[in-house]
Tab-separated table of C-alpha atoms in Angstrom:
chain	number	residue	atom	x	y	z
A	73	UNK	CA	3.248	59.442	18.489
A	74	UNK	CA	0.317	59.513	16.050
A	75	UNK	CA	2.464	61.270	13.422
A	76	UNK	CA	5.160	58.623	13.744
A	77	UNK	CA	2.542	55.900	13.353
A	78	UNK	CA	1.214	57.494	10.171
A	79	UNK	CA	4.730	57.741	8.743
A	80	UNK	CA	5.269	54.097	9.538
A	81	UNK	CA	2.045	53.184	7.755
A	82	UNK	CA	3.151	55.143	4.691
A	83	UNK	CA	6.360	53.124	4.785
A	84	UNK	CA	4.145	50.024	4.709
A	85	UNK	CA	2.651	51.240	1.412
A	86	UNK	CA	6.141	51.379	-0.109
A	87	UNK	CA	6.961	47.941	1.289
A	88	UNK	CA	3.868	46.561	-0.479
A	89	UNK	CA	4.896	48.279	-3.723
A	90	UNK	CA	8.483	47.027	-3.407
A	91	UNK	CA	7.519	43.397	-2.853
A	92	UNK	CA	4.931	43.429	-5.642
A	93	UNK	CA	7.432	45.003	-8.035
A	94	UNK	CA	9.648	41.923	-7.736
A	95	UNK	CA	7.357	40.542	-10.436
A	96	UNK	CA	8.731	43.264	-12.696
A	97	UNK	CA	12.283	42.234	-11.832
A	98	UNK	CA	11.482	38.696	-12.961
A	99	UNK	CA	9.879	39.953	-16.159
A	100	UNK	CA	12.912	42.118	-16.907
A	101	UNK	CA	15.355	39.338	-16.077
A	102	UNK	CA	13.726	36.810	-18.404
A	103	UNK	CA	13.456	39.480	-21.115
A	104	UNK	CA	17.104	40.515	-20.956
A	105	UNK	CA	18.927	37.288	-20.093
A	106	UNK	CA	18.358	35.774	-23.532
A	107	UNK	CA	20.467	38.566	-25.090
A	108	UNK	CA	23.728	37.112	-23.743
A	109	UNK	CA	22.604	33.498	-23.435
A	110	UNK	CA	21.787	33.344	-27.153
A	111	UNK	CA	25.466	33.836	-28.040
A	112	UNK	CA	26.340	30.635	-26.151
A	113	UNK	CA	23.243	28.605	-27.035
A	114	UNK	CA	24.458	28.844	-30.637
A	115	UNK	CA	27.637	27.039	-29.553
A	116	UNK	CA	25.590	24.176	-28.066
A	117	UNK	CA	23.093	23.863	-30.920
A	118	UNK	CA	23.918	25.654	-34.214
A	119	UNK	CA	20.753	27.637	-35.009
A	120	UNK	CA	19.321	29.349	-38.076
A	121	UNK	CA	18.099	32.945	-37.780
A	122	UNK	CA	14.516	31.660	-37.682
A	123	UNK	CA	15.365	29.221	-34.871
A	124	UNK	CA	17.040	32.030	-32.935
A	125	UNK	CA	13.898	34.076	-33.425
A	126	UNK	CA	11.793	31.225	-32.032
A	127	UNK	CA	13.964	30.784	-28.930
A	128	UNK	CA	13.622	34.488	-28.195
A	129	UNK	CA	9.958	34.879	-29.158
A	130	UNK	CA	8.680	31.580	-27.707
A	131	UNK	CA	8.377	33.389	-24.376
A	132	UNK	CA	5.992	35.779	-26.089
A	133	UNK	CA	3.694	32.947	-27.205
A	134	UNK	CA	3.291	32.010	-23.552
A	135	UNK	CA	2.927	35.688	-22.633
A	136	UNK	CA	-0.043	36.109	-24.984
A	137	UNK	CA	-1.725	33.082	-23.374
A	138	UNK	CA	-0.955	34.397	-19.882
A	139	UNK	CA	-2.339	37.841	-20.671
A	140	UNK	CA	-5.433	36.358	-22.350
A	141	UNK	CA	-6.458	34.291	-19.332
A	142	UNK	CA	-5.264	36.639	-16.630
A	143	UNK	CA	-8.036	39.234	-16.699
A	144	UNK	CA	-10.765	36.774	-15.820
A	145	UNK	CA	-8.601	35.058	-13.187
A	146	UNK	CA	-7.702	38.380	-11.524
A	147	UNK	CA	-11.337	39.486	-11.434
A	148	UNK	CA	-12.565	36.160	-10.028
A	149	UNK	CA	-9.780	35.110	-7.640
A	150	UNK	CA	-8.169	38.455	-6.867
A	151	UNK	CA	-4.912	40.178	-7.717
A	152	UNK	CA	-2.861	38.574	-4.930
A	153	UNK	CA	-3.582	34.952	-5.859
A	154	UNK	CA	-2.630	35.598	-9.481
A	155	UNK	CA	0.695	37.122	-8.353
A	156	UNK	CA	1.371	34.003	-6.261
A	157	UNK	CA	0.640	31.845	-9.310
A	158	UNK	CA	3.116	33.838	-11.424
A	159	UNK	CA	5.872	33.267	-8.855
A	160	UNK	CA	5.329	29.493	-9.045
A	161	UNK	CA	5.310	29.531	-12.851
A	162	UNK	CA	8.498	31.641	-12.983
A	163	UNK	CA	10.233	29.086	-10.759
A	164	UNK	CA	9.145	26.109	-12.896
A	165	UNK	CA	10.164	27.829	-16.147
A	166	UNK	CA	13.592	28.814	-14.813
A	167	UNK	CA	14.354	25.245	-13.732
A	168	UNK	CA	13.250	23.794	-17.090
A	169	UNK	CA	15.336	26.299	-19.086
A	170	UNK	CA	18.409	25.608	-16.984
A	171	UNK	CA	18.180	21.834	-17.523
A	172	UNK	CA	16.810	21.834	-21.116
A	173	UNK	CA	18.204	18.756	-22.954
A	174	UNK	CA	17.352	20.125	-26.416
A	175	UNK	CA	16.275	23.273	-28.236
A	176	UNK	CA	12.682	21.991	-28.127
A	177	UNK	CA	12.678	21.827	-24.321
A	178	UNK	CA	14.387	25.204	-24.109
A	179	UNK	CA	11.599	26.691	-26.227
A	180	UNK	CA	9.046	24.939	-23.984
A	181	UNK	CA	10.687	26.376	-20.864
A	182	UNK	CA	10.709	29.829	-22.426
A	183	UNK	CA	6.986	29.473	-23.211
A	184	UNK	CA	6.292	28.638	-19.557
A	185	UNK	CA	8.295	31.691	-18.472
A	186	UNK	CA	6.318	33.703	-21.005
A	187	UNK	CA	3.077	32.573	-19.401
A	188	UNK	CA	4.260	34.137	-16.141
A	189	UNK	CA	5.537	37.272	-17.916
A	190	UNK	CA	2.139	37.776	-19.558
A	191	UNK	CA	0.392	37.412	-16.232
A	192	UNK	CA	2.753	39.576	-14.189
A	193	UNK	CA	2.914	42.450	-16.694
A	194	UNK	CA	-0.830	42.739	-16.364
A	195	UNK	CA	-1.471	42.064	-12.704
A	196	UNK	CA	1.325	44.033	-10.985
A	197	UNK	CA	0.510	47.442	-12.553
A	198	UNK	CA	-3.166	46.730	-11.839
A	199	UNK	CA	-2.357	45.791	-8.232
A	200	UNK	CA	-0.193	48.890	-7.673
A	201	UNK	CA	-2.643	51.239	-9.396
A	202	UNK	CA	-5.571	50.061	-7.269
A	203	UNK	CA	-3.563	50.284	-4.034
A	204	UNK	CA	-1.969	53.685	-4.634
A	205	UNK	CA	-3.274	57.093	-3.463
A	206	UNK	CA	-3.775	59.272	-6.557
A	207	UNK	CA	-1.039	61.773	-5.577
A	208	UNK	CA	1.663	59.092	-5.810
A	209	UNK	CA	-0.022	56.618	-8.142
A	210	UNK	CA	2.259	57.396	-11.078
A	211	UNK	CA	5.364	57.055	-8.934
A	212	UNK	CA	4.346	53.736	-7.399
A	213	UNK	CA	3.308	52.175	-10.712
A	214	UNK	CA	6.634	53.459	-12.106
A	215	UNK	CA	8.347	51.272	-9.502
A	216	UNK	CA	7.181	48.322	-11.583
A	217	UNK	CA	9.052	49.617	-14.639
A	218	UNK	CA	12.060	50.362	-12.424
A	219	UNK	CA	11.950	46.739	-11.295
A	220	UNK	CA	11.842	45.619	-14.952
A	221	UNK	CA	14.943	47.689	-15.732
A	222	UNK	CA	16.632	46.330	-12.599
A	223	UNK	CA	15.810	42.827	-13.819
A	224	UNK	CA	17.291	43.565	-17.245
A	225	UNK	CA	20.466	44.975	-15.660
A	226	UNK	CA	20.628	41.965	-13.326
A	227	UNK	CA	20.345	39.635	-16.331
A	228	UNK	CA	23.202	41.401	-18.138
A	229	UNK	CA	25.392	41.105	-15.037
A	230	UNK	CA	24.499	37.427	-14.702
A	231	UNK	CA	25.395	36.917	-18.372
A	232	UNK	CA	28.840	38.389	-17.785
A	233	UNK	CA	29.406	36.476	-14.522
A	234	UNK	CA	28.687	33.093	-16.117
A	235	UNK	CA	30.106	33.832	-19.600
A	236	UNK	CA	33.373	31.953	-19.000
A	237	UNK	CA	31.963	29.063	-16.945
A	238	UNK	CA	30.949	25.572	-17.966
A	239	UNK	CA	27.229	25.330	-18.821
A	240	UNK	CA	27.234	29.141	-19.026
A	241	UNK	CA	23.833	29.741	-20.642
A	242	UNK	CA	22.198	27.175	-18.353
A	243	UNK	CA	23.358	29.085	-15.274
A	244	UNK	CA	22.189	32.330	-16.888
A	245	UNK	CA	18.659	31.098	-17.569
A	246	UNK	CA	18.333	29.163	-14.301
A	247	UNK	CA	19.283	32.153	-12.125
A	248	UNK	CA	15.703	33.449	-12.362
A	249	UNK	CA	14.722	30.877	-9.727
A	250	UNK	CA	16.115	33.099	-6.932
A	251	UNK	CA	13.907	36.210	-7.411
A	252	UNK	CA	10.929	33.913	-8.118
A	253	UNK	CA	11.234	32.403	-4.650
A	254	UNK	CA	11.625	35.862	-3.047
A	255	UNK	CA	8.431	37.062	-4.768
A	256	UNK	CA	6.528	33.979	-3.612
A	257	UNK	CA	7.537	34.443	0.001
A	258	UNK	CA	6.993	38.216	0.047
A	259	UNK	CA	3.583	38.346	-1.624
A	260	UNK	CA	2.234	35.719	0.779
A	261	UNK	CA	2.250	38.347	3.547
A	262	UNK	CA	0.378	41.045	1.580
A	263	UNK	CA	-3.344	41.694	1.147
A	264	UNK	CA	-5.476	42.187	-1.970
A	265	UNK	CA	-6.563	45.569	-3.350
A	266	UNK	CA	-9.474	47.462	-1.735
A	267	UNK	CA	-11.195	47.960	-5.108
A	268	UNK	CA	-11.273	44.218	-5.811
A	269	UNK	CA	-12.427	43.459	-2.257
A	270	UNK	CA	-15.278	45.973	-2.585
A	271	UNK	CA	-16.309	44.420	-5.911
A	272	UNK	CA	-16.652	41.140	-3.948
A	273	UNK	CA	-18.642	42.861	-1.147
A	274	UNK	CA	-15.799	42.474	1.367
A	275	UNK	CA	-15.980	46.075	2.561
A	276	UNK	CA	-14.576	45.533	6.056
A	277	UNK	CA	-11.363	44.052	4.636
A	278	UNK	CA	-11.148	46.897	2.112
A	279	UNK	CA	-11.559	49.494	4.867
A	280	UNK	CA	-8.797	47.891	6.931
A	281	UNK	CA	-6.402	48.039	3.958
A	282	UNK	CA	-7.320	51.664	3.176
A	283	UNK	CA	-6.570	52.585	6.803
A	284	UNK	CA	-3.252	50.783	6.552
A	285	UNK	CA	-1.975	52.366	3.330
A	286	UNK	CA	-3.576	55.839	3.621
A	287	UNK	CA	-4.353	56.465	7.326
A	288	UNK	CA	-5.163	60.176	6.957
A	289	UNK	CA	-7.796	59.639	4.251
A	290	UNK	CA	-11.520	59.047	4.735
A	291	UNK	CA	-11.848	55.310	4.057
A	292	UNK	CA	-15.669	55.414	4.050
A	293	UNK	CA	-15.621	58.140	1.356
A	294	UNK	CA	-13.226	56.065	-0.785
A	295	UNK	CA	-15.464	53.037	-0.445
A	296	UNK	CA	-18.564	55.058	-1.394
A	297	UNK	CA	-16.839	56.405	-4.548
A	298	UNK	CA	-15.793	52.931	-5.642
A	299	UNK	CA	-19.230	51.473	-4.977
A	300	UNK	CA	-20.803	54.216	-7.104
A	301	UNK	CA	-18.818	53.022	-10.130
A	302	UNK	CA	-19.937	49.442	-9.509
A	303	UNK	CA	-23.649	49.948	-8.864
A	304	UNK	CA	-25.830	51.555	-11.554
A	305	UNK	CA	-28.540	53.956	-10.362
A	306	UNK	CA	-31.291	51.999	-12.094
A	307	UNK	CA	-31.095	48.267	-12.364
A	308	UNK	CA	-32.582	47.865	-15.827
A	309	UNK	CA	-31.738	44.944	-18.045
A	310	UNK	CA	-29.499	47.202	-20.091
A	311	UNK	CA	-27.632	48.532	-17.059
A	312	UNK	CA	-26.918	45.043	-15.810
A	313	UNK	CA	-24.748	44.372	-18.818
A	314	UNK	CA	-21.089	44.515	-17.827
A	315	UNK	CA	-19.806	45.974	-21.093
A	316	UNK	CA	-21.158	49.260	-22.439
A	317	UNK	CA	-20.275	50.932	-25.754
A	318	UNK	CA	-18.383	53.849	-24.157
A	319	UNK	CA	-15.924	51.362	-22.619
A	320	UNK	CA	-14.558	50.454	-26.053
A	321	UNK	CA	-12.652	53.758	-26.369
A	322	UNK	CA	-10.299	53.285	-23.379
A	323	UNK	CA	-9.675	49.680	-24.423
A	324	UNK	CA	-8.649	50.768	-27.939
A	325	UNK	CA	-6.473	53.541	-26.493
A	326	UNK	CA	-4.798	50.942	-24.247
A	327	UNK	CA	-4.062	48.719	-27.245
A	328	UNK	CA	-2.657	51.765	-29.071
A	329	UNK	CA	-0.332	52.527	-26.158
A	330	UNK	CA	0.955	48.949	-26.232
A	331	UNK	CA	1.548	49.240	-30.001
A	332	UNK	CA	3.655	52.361	-29.388
A	333	UNK	CA	5.587	50.733	-26.571
A	334	UNK	CA	6.549	47.612	-28.521
A	335	UNK	CA	6.622	48.551	-32.205
A	336	UNK	CA	9.136	51.347	-31.701
A	337	UNK	CA	11.585	48.453	-31.188
A	338	UNK	CA	12.454	48.421	-27.490
A	339	UNK	CA	12.345	44.690	-26.891
A	340	UNK	CA	14.329	43.906	-30.032
A	341	UNK	CA	17.091	46.136	-28.737
A	342	UNK	CA	16.869	44.428	-25.325
A	343	UNK	CA	16.694	40.880	-26.738
A	344	UNK	CA	19.381	41.392	-29.360
A	345	UNK	CA	21.643	44.024	-27.776
A	346	UNK	CA	24.706	41.788	-27.872
A	347	UNK	CA	23.874	40.648	-31.416
A	348	UNK	CA	23.491	44.266	-32.611
A	349	UNK	CA	26.784	45.274	-31.008
A	350	UNK	CA	28.582	42.358	-32.660
A	351	UNK	CA	27.100	43.413	-36.014
A	352	UNK	CA	28.330	46.960	-35.321
A	353	UNK	CA	31.925	45.826	-34.864
A	354	UNK	CA	32.396	44.344	-31.386
A	355	UNK	CA	34.248	41.200	-32.465
A	356	UNK	CA	34.836	40.034	-28.889
A	357	UNK	CA	31.802	38.433	-27.184
A	358	UNK	CA	32.885	39.661	-23.736
A	359	UNK	CA	33.214	43.207	-25.092
A	360	UNK	CA	29.664	43.026	-26.448
A	361	UNK	CA	28.425	41.810	-23.050
A	362	UNK	CA	30.133	44.732	-21.286
A	363	UNK	CA	28.425	47.110	-23.726
A	364	UNK	CA	25.040	45.554	-22.848
A	365	UNK	CA	25.737	46.149	-19.140
A	366	UNK	CA	26.232	49.845	-19.929
A	367	UNK	CA	22.858	49.867	-21.681
A	368	UNK	CA	21.276	48.159	-18.671
A	369	UNK	CA	22.699	50.767	-16.269
A	370	UNK	CA	21.314	53.647	-18.370
A	371	UNK	CA	17.923	51.908	-18.576
A	372	UNK	CA	17.789	51.520	-14.799
A	373	UNK	CA	19.009	55.014	-13.871
A	374	UNK	CA	16.808	56.933	-16.338
A	375	UNK	CA	13.662	55.226	-15.018
A	376	UNK	CA	14.074	57.375	-11.889
A	377	UNK	CA	13.178	60.405	-14.031
A	378	UNK	CA	9.700	58.933	-14.519
A	379	UNK	CA	9.413	58.023	-10.839
A	380	UNK	CA	10.198	61.582	-9.716
A	381	UNK	CA	8.412	63.577	-12.415
A	382	UNK	CA	5.430	61.642	-13.781
A	383	UNK	CA	3.197	62.916	-10.937
A	384	UNK	CA	4.703	66.428	-11.094
A	385	UNK	CA	4.660	67.353	-14.786
A	386	UNK	CA	2.298	64.709	-16.153
A	387	UNK	CA	2.355	61.664	-18.407
A	388	UNK	CA	2.060	63.328	-21.835
A	389	UNK	CA	4.952	65.841	-21.532
A	390	UNK	CA	7.328	62.981	-20.682
A	391	UNK	CA	5.963	60.997	-23.613
A	392	UNK	CA	6.519	63.877	-26.050
A	393	UNK	CA	10.141	64.306	-24.999
A	394	UNK	CA	10.861	60.564	-24.812
A	395	UNK	CA	9.257	59.663	-28.140
A	396	UNK	CA	11.107	62.491	-29.900
A	397	UNK	CA	14.443	61.284	-28.532
A	398	UNK	CA	13.667	57.661	-29.376
A	399	UNK	CA	12.696	58.525	-32.944
A	400	UNK	CA	15.824	60.601	-33.589
A	401	UNK	CA	18.085	57.878	-32.137
A	402	UNK	CA	16.437	55.175	-34.282
A	403	UNK	CA	17.054	57.160	-37.453
A	404	UNK	CA	20.637	57.816	-36.291
A	405	UNK	CA	21.177	54.106	-35.555
A	406	UNK	CA	19.855	53.142	-38.989
A	407	UNK	CA	22.019	55.844	-40.572
A	408	UNK	CA	25.135	54.542	-38.842
A	409	UNK	CA	24.646	51.114	-40.418
A	410	UNK	CA	23.816	52.715	-43.790
A	411	UNK	CA	27.141	54.595	-43.687
A	412	UNK	CA	29.212	51.608	-42.544
A	413	UNK	CA	31.971	52.134	-45.098
A	414	UNK	CA	32.272	55.815	-44.245
A	415	UNK	CA	32.283	55.313	-40.461
A	416	UNK	CA	34.581	52.285	-40.373
A	417	UNK	CA	35.566	51.309	-36.821
A	418	UNK	CA	33.601	54.303	-35.468
A	419	UNK	CA	30.365	52.497	-36.394
A	420	UNK	CA	30.280	50.590	-33.114
A	421	UNK	CA	30.540	53.793	-31.058
A	422	UNK	CA	27.819	55.538	-33.058
A	423	UNK	CA	25.663	52.417	-32.526
A	424	UNK	CA	26.377	52.441	-28.781
A	425	UNK	CA	25.520	56.159	-28.501
A	426	UNK	CA	22.296	55.729	-30.496
A	427	UNK	CA	21.154	52.720	-28.468
A	428	UNK	CA	21.980	54.388	-25.144
A	429	UNK	CA	20.005	57.503	-26.199
A	430	UNK	CA	17.075	55.331	-27.289
A	431	UNK	CA	17.097	53.348	-24.043
A	432	UNK	CA	17.403	56.502	-21.899
A	433	UNK	CA	14.426	58.153	-23.618
A	434	UNK	CA	12.324	54.986	-23.426
A	435	UNK	CA	13.165	54.503	-19.747
A	436	UNK	CA	11.567	57.782	-18.622
A	437	UNK	CA	8.675	57.770	-21.087
A	438	UNK	CA	7.033	54.847	-22.878
A	439	UNK	CA	8.490	52.227	-20.546
A	440	UNK	CA	6.853	53.213	-17.254
A	441	UNK	CA	4.153	55.540	-18.603
A	442	UNK	CA	2.732	52.898	-20.937
A	443	UNK	CA	1.915	50.684	-17.962
A	444	UNK	CA	0.814	53.618	-15.801
A	445	UNK	CA	-1.687	54.830	-18.389
A	446	UNK	CA	-3.308	51.485	-19.144
A	447	UNK	CA	-3.653	50.811	-15.410
A	448	UNK	CA	-5.453	54.163	-15.002
A	449	UNK	CA	-7.762	54.500	-18.014
A	450	UNK	CA	-9.711	51.231	-17.829
A	451	UNK	CA	-13.247	51.235	-16.284
A	452	UNK	CA	-13.451	49.368	-12.983
A	453	UNK	CA	-16.195	46.964	-14.101
A	454	UNK	CA	-13.987	45.562	-16.866
A	455	UNK	CA	-10.549	46.617	-15.564
A	456	UNK	CA	-9.209	43.091	-15.272
A	457	UNK	CA	-10.435	41.995	-18.692
A	458	UNK	CA	-9.556	45.303	-20.385
A	459	UNK	CA	-5.998	45.333	-19.058
A	460	UNK	CA	-5.718	41.701	-20.066
A	461	UNK	CA	-6.653	42.660	-23.645
A	462	UNK	CA	-4.082	45.480	-23.685
A	463	UNK	CA	-1.386	43.233	-22.223
A	464	UNK	CA	-2.222	40.482	-24.700
A	465	UNK	CA	-1.871	43.032	-27.516
A	466	UNK	CA	1.515	44.034	-26.061
A	467	UNK	CA	2.850	40.513	-26.275
A	468	UNK	CA	1.179	39.842	-29.618
A	469	UNK	CA	3.000	42.835	-31.113
A	470	UNK	CA	6.133	41.737	-29.268
A	471	UNK	CA	5.956	38.229	-30.722
A	472	UNK	CA	5.619	39.457	-34.295
A	473	UNK	CA	8.435	41.992	-33.999
A	474	UNK	CA	10.844	39.677	-32.117
A	475	UNK	CA	10.260	36.711	-34.436
A	476	UNK	CA	10.826	38.734	-37.605
A	477	UNK	CA	13.722	40.891	-36.375
A	478	UNK	CA	16.627	38.495	-37.212
A	479	UNK	CA	15.092	37.838	-40.630
A	480	UNK	CA	14.602	41.571	-41.278
A	481	UNK	CA	18.253	42.176	-40.441
A	482	UNK	CA	19.236	39.451	-42.882
A	483	UNK	CA	16.868	40.458	-45.717
A	484	UNK	CA	16.683	44.288	-45.700
A	485	UNK	CA	19.626	45.090	-43.421
A	486	UNK	CA	20.074	46.959	-40.160
A	487	UNK	CA	19.564	50.458	-41.592
A	488	UNK	CA	16.090	49.941	-43.073
A	489	UNK	CA	14.977	47.847	-40.084
A	490	UNK	CA	15.709	50.633	-37.594
A	491	UNK	CA	14.230	53.263	-39.930
A	492	UNK	CA	10.938	51.335	-39.887
A	493	UNK	CA	10.920	51.596	-36.087
A	494	UNK	CA	11.731	55.314	-36.367
A	495	UNK	CA	8.743	55.884	-38.669
A	496	UNK	CA	6.503	54.185	-36.078
A	497	UNK	CA	7.916	56.636	-33.524
A	498	UNK	CA	6.593	59.533	-35.620
A	499	UNK	CA	3.139	57.910	-35.784
A	500	UNK	CA	3.260	57.431	-32.003
A	501	UNK	CA	3.772	61.148	-31.397
A	502	UNK	CA	0.583	61.934	-33.320
A	503	UNK	CA	-1.323	59.196	-31.443
A	504	UNK	CA	-0.174	60.603	-28.097
A	505	UNK	CA	-1.346	64.106	-29.001
A	506	UNK	CA	-4.776	63.194	-30.362
A	507	UNK	CA	-5.884	60.078	-28.475
A	508	UNK	CA	-4.070	59.801	-25.144
A	509	UNK	CA	-5.634	61.518	-22.087
A	510	UNK	CA	-3.574	63.216	-19.389
A	511	UNK	CA	-4.332	61.286	-16.188
A	512	UNK	CA	-2.105	63.200	-13.762
A	513	UNK	CA	-3.942	64.318	-10.622
A	514	UNK	CA	-7.206	62.578	-11.456
A	515	UNK	CA	-8.757	59.751	-9.486
A	516	UNK	CA	-9.542	56.506	-11.285
A	517	UNK	CA	-13.219	57.288	-10.765
A	518	UNK	CA	-12.863	60.749	-12.387
A	519	UNK	CA	-11.076	59.261	-15.377
A	520	UNK	CA	-13.838	56.692	-15.797
A	521	UNK	CA	-16.517	59.410	-15.600
A	522	UNK	CA	-14.782	61.374	-18.384
A	523	UNK	CA	-14.875	58.336	-20.686
A	524	UNK	CA	-18.514	57.714	-19.811
A	525	UNK	CA	-19.423	61.334	-20.650
A	526	UNK	CA	-17.529	61.056	-23.979
A	527	UNK	CA	-15.023	63.773	-23.074
A	528	UNK	CA	-12.359	63.869	-25.853
A	529	UNK	CA	-9.007	62.549	-24.634
A	530	UNK	CA	-7.235	65.855	-25.395
A	531	UNK	CA	-9.628	67.666	-23.016
A	532	UNK	CA	-9.276	65.462	-19.915
């Protein structure tokens, strides 16, 4: 009977992770849906390449603002309340985008959605990381990336479903209201993280949650470990300062991880998949949308590799393999556009193969592992603020790359644009080797102690 109860309580941990990961589904949906919607928005309001860039990247302006404010809010009010706020904001943004009377209001709606995206991309990995036992922490945080890929695939399916209807792009953008309401209802029944509760001296609540999610563990020992990272041994004026110089290193590493994740070009391929396929030779809009669905399926399926193996073989081995594959596929994609005359009608199939390879490699490496790592390496005292900085950097890089992408295609062409991303992939491999610690099998408190003792990242 006791064994059955424990199994049930472990199921409860996965229920918590599943509900929380709905925020990732919303983030993925609002990231991917613009790919197909943009083809039809152009029919409603003829847009320049710069205006197209603004409609896509306006969400990223809001995301930077959401990430910037989110760290303080999560530390003060808790992770759960911030997740509830993101659900409300997602709902408002979806309604405004669906009913936008002009391009200006569409951009405004996208900015509001971006605010929620910036908040959720920070708070959900943080929430899952702080709730998860260390043996399955990588897997559970990977569920967030799986939810993002599910959201992207869902958006591509929605794009195809509504492609031939009246008000097609309005239905596409407004469909995000449904998962927003599910997230709001689900998260209302969940608790906050034990680590945040302990930081607010609510130890009894923290103990109850520990016993719920990890019944076989010693809750009092967990609480003592967490308290030791919060309370300095000597309360001098210097020790009372929240930020210490050694904390700068993990923050900079987190920003570097976000640079790798974005500046290798993933979101441009997600945002502009249909546009890229049309440039590669898919003259039929519906054909381009079907090709994007194939990309979405690969993205979703390959994320399971990270879920099953990130806690078994580690974060860095997956990154090495994924980054290598991404870099090769980017150079191949650029080469296919460079050899357009030679390839002829085969160009579109080379482009499809290159993009699918890129997406597959990203899905089991930088996609989930980027969020796993930044949720693990930040010191507890500044975890909310530090992850907020890293997330803000993510969307700042994203904004720059997404805004300039259509113009780069127009000015220097597809080949050189994708080769730039490929060169960044090479730089990312070196960064991973020299500056990124392996966090597999280490508690958050052990990781923090390594930073504090100035252990080089390669020797974690």
